[in-house]
XYZ file of N, CA and C in Angstrom:
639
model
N 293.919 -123.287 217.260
C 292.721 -124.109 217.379
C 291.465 -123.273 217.504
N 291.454 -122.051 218.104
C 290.179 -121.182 218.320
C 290.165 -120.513 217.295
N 291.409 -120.417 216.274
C 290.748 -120.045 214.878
C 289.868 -120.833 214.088
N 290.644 -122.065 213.654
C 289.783 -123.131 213.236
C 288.246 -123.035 214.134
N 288.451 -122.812 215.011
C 286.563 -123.552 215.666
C 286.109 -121.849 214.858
N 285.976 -121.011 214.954
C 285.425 -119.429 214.657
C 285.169 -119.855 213.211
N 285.941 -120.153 212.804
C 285.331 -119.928 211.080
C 284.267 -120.947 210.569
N 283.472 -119.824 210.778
C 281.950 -120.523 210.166
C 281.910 -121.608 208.213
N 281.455 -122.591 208.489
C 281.188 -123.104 207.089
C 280.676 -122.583 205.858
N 281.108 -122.571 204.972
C 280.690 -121.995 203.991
C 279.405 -122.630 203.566
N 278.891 -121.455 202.344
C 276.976 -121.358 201.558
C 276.974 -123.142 201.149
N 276.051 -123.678 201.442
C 275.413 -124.852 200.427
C 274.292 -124.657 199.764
N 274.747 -125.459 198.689
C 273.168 -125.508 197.655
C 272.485 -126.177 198.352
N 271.261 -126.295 198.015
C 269.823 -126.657 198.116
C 269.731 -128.080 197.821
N 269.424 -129.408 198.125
C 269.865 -130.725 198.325
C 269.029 -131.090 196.830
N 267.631 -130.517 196.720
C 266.295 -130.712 195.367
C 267.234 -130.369 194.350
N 268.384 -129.488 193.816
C 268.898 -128.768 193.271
C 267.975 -127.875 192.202
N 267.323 -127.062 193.357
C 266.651 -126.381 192.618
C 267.603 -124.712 192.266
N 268.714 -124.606 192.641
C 269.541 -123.485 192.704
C 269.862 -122.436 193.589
N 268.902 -122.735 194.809
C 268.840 -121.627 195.637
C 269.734 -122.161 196.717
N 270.141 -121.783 197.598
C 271.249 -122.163 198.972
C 270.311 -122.542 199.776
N 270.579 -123.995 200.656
C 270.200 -124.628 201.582
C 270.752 -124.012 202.843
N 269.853 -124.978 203.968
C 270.137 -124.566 205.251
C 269.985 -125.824 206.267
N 271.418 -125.863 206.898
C 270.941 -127.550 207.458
C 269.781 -127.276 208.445
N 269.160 -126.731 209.008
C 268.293 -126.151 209.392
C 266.975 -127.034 208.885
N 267.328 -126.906 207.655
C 266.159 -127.726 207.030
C 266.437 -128.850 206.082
N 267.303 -129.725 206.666
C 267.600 -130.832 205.953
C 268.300 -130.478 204.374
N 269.509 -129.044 204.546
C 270.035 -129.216 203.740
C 268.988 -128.786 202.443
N 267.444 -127.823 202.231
C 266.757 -127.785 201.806
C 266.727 -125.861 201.618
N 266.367 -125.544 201.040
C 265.809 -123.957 200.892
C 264.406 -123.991 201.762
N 263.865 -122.766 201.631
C 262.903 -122.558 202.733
C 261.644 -122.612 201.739
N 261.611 -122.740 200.120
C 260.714 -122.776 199.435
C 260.505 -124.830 199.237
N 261.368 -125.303 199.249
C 261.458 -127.001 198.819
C 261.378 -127.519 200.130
N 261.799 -126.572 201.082
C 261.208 -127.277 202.945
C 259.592 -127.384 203.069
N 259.051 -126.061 202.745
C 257.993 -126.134 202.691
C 256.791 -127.067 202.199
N 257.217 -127.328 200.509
C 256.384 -128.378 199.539
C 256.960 -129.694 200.368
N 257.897 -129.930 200.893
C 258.363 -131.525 201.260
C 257.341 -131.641 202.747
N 257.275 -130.486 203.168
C 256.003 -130.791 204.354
C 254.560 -130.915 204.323
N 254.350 -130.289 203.316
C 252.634 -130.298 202.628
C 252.502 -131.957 202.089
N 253.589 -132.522 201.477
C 253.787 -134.087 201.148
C 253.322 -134.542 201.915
N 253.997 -134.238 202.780
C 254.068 -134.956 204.201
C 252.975 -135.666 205.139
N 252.223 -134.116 204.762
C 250.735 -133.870 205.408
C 249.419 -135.014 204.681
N 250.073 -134.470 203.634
C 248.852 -134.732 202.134
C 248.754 -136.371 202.625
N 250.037 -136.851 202.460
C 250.287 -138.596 202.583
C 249.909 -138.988 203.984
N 250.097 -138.228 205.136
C 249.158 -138.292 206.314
C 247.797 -138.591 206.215
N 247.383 -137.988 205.488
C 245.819 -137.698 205.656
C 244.777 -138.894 204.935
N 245.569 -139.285 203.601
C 244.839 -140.180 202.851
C 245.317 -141.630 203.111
N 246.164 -142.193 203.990
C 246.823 -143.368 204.511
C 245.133 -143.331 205.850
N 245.095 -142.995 206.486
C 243.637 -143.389 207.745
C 242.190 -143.305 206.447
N 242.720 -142.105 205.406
C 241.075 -142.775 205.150
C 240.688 -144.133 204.051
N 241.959 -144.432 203.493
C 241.924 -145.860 203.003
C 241.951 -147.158 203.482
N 242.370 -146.749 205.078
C 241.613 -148.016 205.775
C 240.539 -147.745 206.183
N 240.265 -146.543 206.739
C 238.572 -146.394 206.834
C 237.973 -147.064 206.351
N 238.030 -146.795 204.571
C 237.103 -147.008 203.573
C 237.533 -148.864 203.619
N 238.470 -149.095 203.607
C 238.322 -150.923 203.356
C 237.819 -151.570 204.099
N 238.171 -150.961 205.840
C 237.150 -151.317 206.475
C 235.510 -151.577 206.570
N 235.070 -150.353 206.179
C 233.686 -150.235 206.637
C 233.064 -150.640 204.881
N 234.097 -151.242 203.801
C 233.222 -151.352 202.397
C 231.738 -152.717 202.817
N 232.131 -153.868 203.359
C 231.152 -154.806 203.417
C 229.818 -154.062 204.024
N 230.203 -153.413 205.007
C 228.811 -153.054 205.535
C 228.222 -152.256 204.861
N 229.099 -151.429 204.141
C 228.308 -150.288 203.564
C 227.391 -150.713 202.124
N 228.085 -151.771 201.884
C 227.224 -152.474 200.544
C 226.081 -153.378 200.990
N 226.077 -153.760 201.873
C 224.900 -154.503 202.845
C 223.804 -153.303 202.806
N 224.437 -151.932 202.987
C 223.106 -150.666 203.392
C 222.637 -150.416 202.060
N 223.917 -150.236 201.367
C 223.444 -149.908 199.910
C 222.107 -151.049 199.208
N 222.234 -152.124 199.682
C 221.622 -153.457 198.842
C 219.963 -152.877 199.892
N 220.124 -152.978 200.997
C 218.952 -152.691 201.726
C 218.420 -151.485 201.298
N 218.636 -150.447 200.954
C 218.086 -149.297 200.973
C 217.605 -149.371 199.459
N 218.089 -150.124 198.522
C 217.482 -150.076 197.254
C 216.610 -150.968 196.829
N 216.398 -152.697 198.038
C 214.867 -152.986 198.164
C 214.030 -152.329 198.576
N 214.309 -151.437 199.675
C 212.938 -150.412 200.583
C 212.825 -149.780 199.290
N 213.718 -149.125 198.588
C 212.824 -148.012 197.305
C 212.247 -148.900 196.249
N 212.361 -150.144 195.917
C 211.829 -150.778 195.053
C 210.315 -150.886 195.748
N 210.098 -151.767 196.941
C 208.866 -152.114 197.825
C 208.437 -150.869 197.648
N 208.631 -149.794 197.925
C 207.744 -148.155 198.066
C 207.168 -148.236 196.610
N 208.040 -148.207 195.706
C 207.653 -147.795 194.341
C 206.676 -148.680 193.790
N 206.502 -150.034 194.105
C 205.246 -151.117 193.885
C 204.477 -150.665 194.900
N 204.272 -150.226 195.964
C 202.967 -149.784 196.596
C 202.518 -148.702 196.455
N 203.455 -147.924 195.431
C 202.356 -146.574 195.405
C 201.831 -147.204 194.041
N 202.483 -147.706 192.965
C 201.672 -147.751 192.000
C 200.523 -148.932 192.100
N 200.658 -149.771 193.551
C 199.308 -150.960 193.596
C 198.678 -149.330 193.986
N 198.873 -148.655 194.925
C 198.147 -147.488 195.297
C 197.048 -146.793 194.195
N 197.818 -146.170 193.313
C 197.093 -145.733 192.176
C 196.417 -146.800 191.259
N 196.957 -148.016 191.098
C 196.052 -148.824 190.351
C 194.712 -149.067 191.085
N 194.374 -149.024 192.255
C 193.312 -149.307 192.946
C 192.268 -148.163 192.921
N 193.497 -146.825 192.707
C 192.740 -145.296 193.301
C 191.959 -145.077 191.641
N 192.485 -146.088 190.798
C 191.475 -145.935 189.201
C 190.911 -146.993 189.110
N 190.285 -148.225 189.948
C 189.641 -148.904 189.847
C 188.383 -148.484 190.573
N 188.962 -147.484 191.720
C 187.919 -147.281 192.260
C 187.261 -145.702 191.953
N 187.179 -145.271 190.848
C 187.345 -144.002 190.354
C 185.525 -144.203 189.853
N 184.493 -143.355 189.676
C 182.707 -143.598 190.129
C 182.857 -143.738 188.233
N 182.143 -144.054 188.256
C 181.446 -144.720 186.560
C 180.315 -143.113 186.075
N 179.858 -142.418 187.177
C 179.482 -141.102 186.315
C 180.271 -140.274 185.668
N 181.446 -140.451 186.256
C 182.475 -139.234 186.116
C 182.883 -139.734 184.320
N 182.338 -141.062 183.673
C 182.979 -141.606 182.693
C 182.105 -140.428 181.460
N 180.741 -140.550 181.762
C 180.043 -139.911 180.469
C 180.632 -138.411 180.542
N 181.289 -137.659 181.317
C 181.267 -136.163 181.034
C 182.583 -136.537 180.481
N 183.632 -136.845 181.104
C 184.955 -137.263 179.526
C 184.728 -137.078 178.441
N 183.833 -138.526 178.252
C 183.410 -138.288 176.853
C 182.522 -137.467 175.974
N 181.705 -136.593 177.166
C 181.469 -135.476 176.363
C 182.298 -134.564 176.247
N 183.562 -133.932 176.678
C 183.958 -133.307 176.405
C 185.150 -133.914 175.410
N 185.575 -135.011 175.416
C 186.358 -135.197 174.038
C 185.245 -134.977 172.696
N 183.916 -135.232 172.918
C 183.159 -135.317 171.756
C 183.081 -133.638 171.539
N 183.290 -132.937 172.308
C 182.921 -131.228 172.144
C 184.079 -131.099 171.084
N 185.513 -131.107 172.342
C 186.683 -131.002 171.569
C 186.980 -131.806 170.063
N 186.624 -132.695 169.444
C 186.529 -132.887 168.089
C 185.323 -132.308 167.474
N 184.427 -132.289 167.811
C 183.868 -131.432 166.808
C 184.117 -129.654 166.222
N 184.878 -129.090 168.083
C 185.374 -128.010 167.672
C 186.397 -127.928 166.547
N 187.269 -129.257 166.860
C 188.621 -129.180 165.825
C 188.202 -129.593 164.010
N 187.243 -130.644 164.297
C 186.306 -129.989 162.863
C 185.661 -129.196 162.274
N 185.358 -128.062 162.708
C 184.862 -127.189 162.477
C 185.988 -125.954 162.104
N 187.119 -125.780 162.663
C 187.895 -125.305 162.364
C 188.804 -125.726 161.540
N 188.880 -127.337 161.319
C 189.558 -127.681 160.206
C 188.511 -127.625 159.028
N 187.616 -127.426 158.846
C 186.348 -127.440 157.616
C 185.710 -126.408 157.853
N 185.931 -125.136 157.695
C 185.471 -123.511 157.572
C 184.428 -123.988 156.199
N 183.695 -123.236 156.612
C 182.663 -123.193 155.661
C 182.527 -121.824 154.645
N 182.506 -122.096 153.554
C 183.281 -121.202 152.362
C 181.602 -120.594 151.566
N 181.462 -119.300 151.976
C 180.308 -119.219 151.216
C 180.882 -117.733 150.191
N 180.243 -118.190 149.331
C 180.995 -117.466 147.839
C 179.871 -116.143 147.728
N 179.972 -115.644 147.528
C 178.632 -114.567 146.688
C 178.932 -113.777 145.733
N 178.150 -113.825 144.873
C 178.519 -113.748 143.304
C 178.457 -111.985 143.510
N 179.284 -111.385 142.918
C 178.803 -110.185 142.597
C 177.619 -109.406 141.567
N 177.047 -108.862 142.158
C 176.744 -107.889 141.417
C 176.459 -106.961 140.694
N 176.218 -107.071 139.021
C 176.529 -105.997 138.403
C 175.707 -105.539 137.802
N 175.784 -104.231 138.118
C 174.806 -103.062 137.756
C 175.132 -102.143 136.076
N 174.513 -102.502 135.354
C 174.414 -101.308 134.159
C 173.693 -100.291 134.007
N 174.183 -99.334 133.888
C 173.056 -98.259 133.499
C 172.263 -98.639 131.969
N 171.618 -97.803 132.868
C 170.332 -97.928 131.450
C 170.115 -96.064 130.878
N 170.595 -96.396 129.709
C 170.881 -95.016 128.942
C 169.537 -94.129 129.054
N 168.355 -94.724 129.294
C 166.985 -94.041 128.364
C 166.831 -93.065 130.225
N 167.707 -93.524 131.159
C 167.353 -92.499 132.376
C 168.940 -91.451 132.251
N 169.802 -91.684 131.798
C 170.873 -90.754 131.747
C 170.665 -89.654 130.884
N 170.125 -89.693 130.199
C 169.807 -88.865 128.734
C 169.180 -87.461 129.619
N 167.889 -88.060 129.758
C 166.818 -87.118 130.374
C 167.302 -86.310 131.572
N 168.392 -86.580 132.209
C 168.858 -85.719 132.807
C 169.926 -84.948 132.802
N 170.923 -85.531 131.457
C 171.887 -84.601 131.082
C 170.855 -83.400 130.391
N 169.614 -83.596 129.538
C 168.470 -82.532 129.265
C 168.269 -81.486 129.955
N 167.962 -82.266 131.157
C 167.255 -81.654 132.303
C 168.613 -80.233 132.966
N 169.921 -81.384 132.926
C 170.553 -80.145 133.347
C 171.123 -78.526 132.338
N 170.292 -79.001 131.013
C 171.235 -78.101 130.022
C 170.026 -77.246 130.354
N 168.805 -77.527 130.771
C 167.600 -76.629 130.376
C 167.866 -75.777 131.913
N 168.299 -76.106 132.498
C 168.719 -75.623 134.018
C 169.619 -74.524 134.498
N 170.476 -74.760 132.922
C 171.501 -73.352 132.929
C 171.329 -72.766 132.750
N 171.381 -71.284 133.235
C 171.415 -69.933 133.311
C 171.811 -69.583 131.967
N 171.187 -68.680 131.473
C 171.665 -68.149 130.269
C 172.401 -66.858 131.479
N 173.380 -66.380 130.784
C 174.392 -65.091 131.418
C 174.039 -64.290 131.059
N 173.322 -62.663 131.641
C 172.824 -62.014 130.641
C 174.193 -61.208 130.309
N 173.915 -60.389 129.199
C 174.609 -59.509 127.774
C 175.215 -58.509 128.791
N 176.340 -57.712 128.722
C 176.781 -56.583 129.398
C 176.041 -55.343 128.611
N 175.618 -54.655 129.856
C 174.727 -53.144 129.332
C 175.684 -52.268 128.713
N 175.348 -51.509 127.369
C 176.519 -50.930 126.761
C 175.976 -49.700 127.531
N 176.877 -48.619 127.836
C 176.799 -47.294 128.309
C 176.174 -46.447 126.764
N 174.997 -45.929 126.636
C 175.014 -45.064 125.671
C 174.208 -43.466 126.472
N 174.504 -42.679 125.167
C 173.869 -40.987 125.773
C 172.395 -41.534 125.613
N 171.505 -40.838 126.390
C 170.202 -41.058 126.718
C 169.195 -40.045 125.435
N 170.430 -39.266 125.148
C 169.903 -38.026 124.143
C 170.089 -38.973 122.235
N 171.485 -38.874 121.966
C 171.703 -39.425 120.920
C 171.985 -40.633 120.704
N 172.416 -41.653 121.440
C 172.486 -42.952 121.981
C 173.863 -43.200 121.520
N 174.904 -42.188 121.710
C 176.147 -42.597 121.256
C 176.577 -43.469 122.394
N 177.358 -44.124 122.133
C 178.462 -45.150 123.178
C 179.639 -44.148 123.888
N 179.322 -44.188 124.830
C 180.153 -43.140 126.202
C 180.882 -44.373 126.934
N 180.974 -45.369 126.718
C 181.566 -46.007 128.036
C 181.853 -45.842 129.437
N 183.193 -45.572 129.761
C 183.362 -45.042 130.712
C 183.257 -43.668 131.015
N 183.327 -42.777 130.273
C 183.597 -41.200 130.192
C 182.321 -40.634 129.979
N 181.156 -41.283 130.439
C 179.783 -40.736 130.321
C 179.466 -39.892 131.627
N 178.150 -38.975 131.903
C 177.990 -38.650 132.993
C 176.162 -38.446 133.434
N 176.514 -38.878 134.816
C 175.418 -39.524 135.154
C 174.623 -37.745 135.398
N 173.316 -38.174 135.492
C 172.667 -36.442 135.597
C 171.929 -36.440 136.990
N 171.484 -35.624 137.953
C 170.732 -35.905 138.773
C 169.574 -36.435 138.722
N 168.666 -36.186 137.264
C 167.785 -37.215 136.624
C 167.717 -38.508 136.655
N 168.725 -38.971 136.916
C 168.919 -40.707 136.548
C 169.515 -41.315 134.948
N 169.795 -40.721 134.247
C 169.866 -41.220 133.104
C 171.789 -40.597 132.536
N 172.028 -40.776 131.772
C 173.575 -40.974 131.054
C 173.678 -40.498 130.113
N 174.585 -39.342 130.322
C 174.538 -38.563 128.658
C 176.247 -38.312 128.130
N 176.282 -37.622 127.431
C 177.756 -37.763 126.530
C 178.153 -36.109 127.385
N 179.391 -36.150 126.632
C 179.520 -34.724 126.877
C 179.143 -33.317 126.447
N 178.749 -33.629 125.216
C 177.613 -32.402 124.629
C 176.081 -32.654 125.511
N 175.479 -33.346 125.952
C 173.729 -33.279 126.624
C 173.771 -33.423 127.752
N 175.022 -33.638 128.323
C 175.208 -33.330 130.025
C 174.667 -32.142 130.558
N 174.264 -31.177 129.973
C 174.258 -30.125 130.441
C 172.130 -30.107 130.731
N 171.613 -29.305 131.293
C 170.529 -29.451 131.831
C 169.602 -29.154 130.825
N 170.048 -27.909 130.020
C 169.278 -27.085 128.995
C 169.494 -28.048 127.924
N 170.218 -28.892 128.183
C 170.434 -29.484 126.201
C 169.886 -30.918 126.471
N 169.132 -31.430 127.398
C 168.901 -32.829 127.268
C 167.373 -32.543 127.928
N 166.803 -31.193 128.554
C 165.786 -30.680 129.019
C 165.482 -31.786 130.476
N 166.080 -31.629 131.169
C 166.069 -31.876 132.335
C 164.812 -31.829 133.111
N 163.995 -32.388 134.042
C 163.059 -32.608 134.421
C 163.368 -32.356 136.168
N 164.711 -32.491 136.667
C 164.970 -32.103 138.097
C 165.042 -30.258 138.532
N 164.551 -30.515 139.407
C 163.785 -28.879 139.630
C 165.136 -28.481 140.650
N 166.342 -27.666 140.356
C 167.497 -27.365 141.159
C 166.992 -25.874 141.734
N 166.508 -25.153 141.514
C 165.670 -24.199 142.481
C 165.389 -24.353 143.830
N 164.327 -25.650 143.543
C 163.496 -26.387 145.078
C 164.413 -26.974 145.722
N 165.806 -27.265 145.158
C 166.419 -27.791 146.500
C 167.505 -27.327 146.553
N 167.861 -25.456 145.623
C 168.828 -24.908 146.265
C 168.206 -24.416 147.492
N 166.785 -24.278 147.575
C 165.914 -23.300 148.037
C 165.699 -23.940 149.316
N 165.562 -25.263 149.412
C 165.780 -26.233 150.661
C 167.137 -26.516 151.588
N 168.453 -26.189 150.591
C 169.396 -26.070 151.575
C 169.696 -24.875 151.832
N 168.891 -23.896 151.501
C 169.456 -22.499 152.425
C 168.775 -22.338 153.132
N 167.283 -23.020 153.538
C 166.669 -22.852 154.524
C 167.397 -24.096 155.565
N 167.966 -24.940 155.189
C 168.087 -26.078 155.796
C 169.274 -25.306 157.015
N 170.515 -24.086 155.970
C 171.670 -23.855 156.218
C 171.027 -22.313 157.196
N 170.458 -21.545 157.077
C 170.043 -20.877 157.912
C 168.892 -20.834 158.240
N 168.600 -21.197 159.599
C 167.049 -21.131 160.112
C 166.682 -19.419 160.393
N 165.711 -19.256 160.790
C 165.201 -17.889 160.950
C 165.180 -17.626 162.729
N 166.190 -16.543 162.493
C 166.516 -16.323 164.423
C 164.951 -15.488 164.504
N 164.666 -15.595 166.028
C 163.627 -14.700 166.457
C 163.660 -14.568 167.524
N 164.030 -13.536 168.339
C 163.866 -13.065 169.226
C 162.958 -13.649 170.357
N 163.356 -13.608 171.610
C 161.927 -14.439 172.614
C 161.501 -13.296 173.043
N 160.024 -13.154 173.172
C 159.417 -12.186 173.599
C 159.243 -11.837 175.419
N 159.305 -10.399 175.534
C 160.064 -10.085 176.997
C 158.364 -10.198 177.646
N 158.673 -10.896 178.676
C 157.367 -11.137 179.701
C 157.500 -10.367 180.669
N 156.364 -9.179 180.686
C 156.237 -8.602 181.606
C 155.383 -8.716 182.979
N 156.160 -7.972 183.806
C 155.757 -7.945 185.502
C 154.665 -7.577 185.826
């Protein structure tokens, strides 16, 4: 008999048969399907008091509803008797400057819709030939004639030396035969100014004279 009582009952499934092993613990339930069956539980708790709440208190609350949407009707007719009065009683000067300024504002918008288009003809200028003439004249008489290149000739026989001529201390250009002083008779005096650079090249020493005591 104390065997029989010792041996514990064997695994049960889960009662939801969701597959997992129950526990009578929990009504024969797993610990995941115990859980959701108590949140039910709760959920259906909670919304059972506020549906009599609400059936209860519906008459009165439609009584507030009906009242509270004459007070906003009554408000909304006394502000607008409000403003209908606040433009009856609005001063009769204030009327002419309106209308001057709508009269500004259309005439501005006519004026910008009707730009005023002023055309101006061009211009055109021709020359007149009898003044162009006289000064294409004017500029030919204006040009420089270029003068002629000086030909190099001997001063003696007037042959053409070009480049290979030679100038004389005289000033003048001779060939290579009248280069010479005696053959073209030369007029520069080379005496007087060998005679000037040897005085130039030695001056005359002189002694200072001894001053006596």
């Amino acid at each position: 008999m104390a065997q029989e009582t010792n041996q514990t009952p064997g695994p049960m499934l889960c009662s939801t048969g969701c597959g997992f092993y129950g526990n009578p613990r929990t009504n024969g339930m797993c610990s995941v399907c115990y859980k959701e069956h108590l949140q039910r539980q709760q959920n259906s708790g909670r919304m059972s008091p506020m549906g009599t709440a609400s059936g209860s208190n519906s008459p009165t609350s439609d009584s507030a509803s009906v009242q509270r949407a004459d007070a906003g009707l009554n408000n909304c007719e006394g502000a607008a008797g409000s403003t209908s009065e606040k433009s009856r009683n609005v001063p009769v000067a204030a009327l002419p400057v309106t209308q001057q300024m709508t009269e500004m504002s259309i005439s501005r918008e006519d004026k910008i819709t009707t730009p005023k288009t002023e055309v101006s003809e061009p211009v055109v200028t021709q020359p007149s030939p009898s003044v162009s003439q006289p000064s294409s004249s004017q500029s030919e008489e204006k040009a420089p004639e270029l003068p002629k290149p000086k030909k190099n000739r001997c001063f003696m026989c007037r042959k053409k030396v070009g480049l290979t001529g030679f100038d004389c201390r005289c000033g003048n250009l001779f060939c290579g035969l009248h280069r010479y002083s005696d053959k073209h008779n030369c007029p520069y005096d080379y005496k007087a100014e060998a005679a000037a650079k040897i005085r130039k090249e030695n001056p005359v020493v002189v002694a200072e004279k001894i001053q006596r005591i």
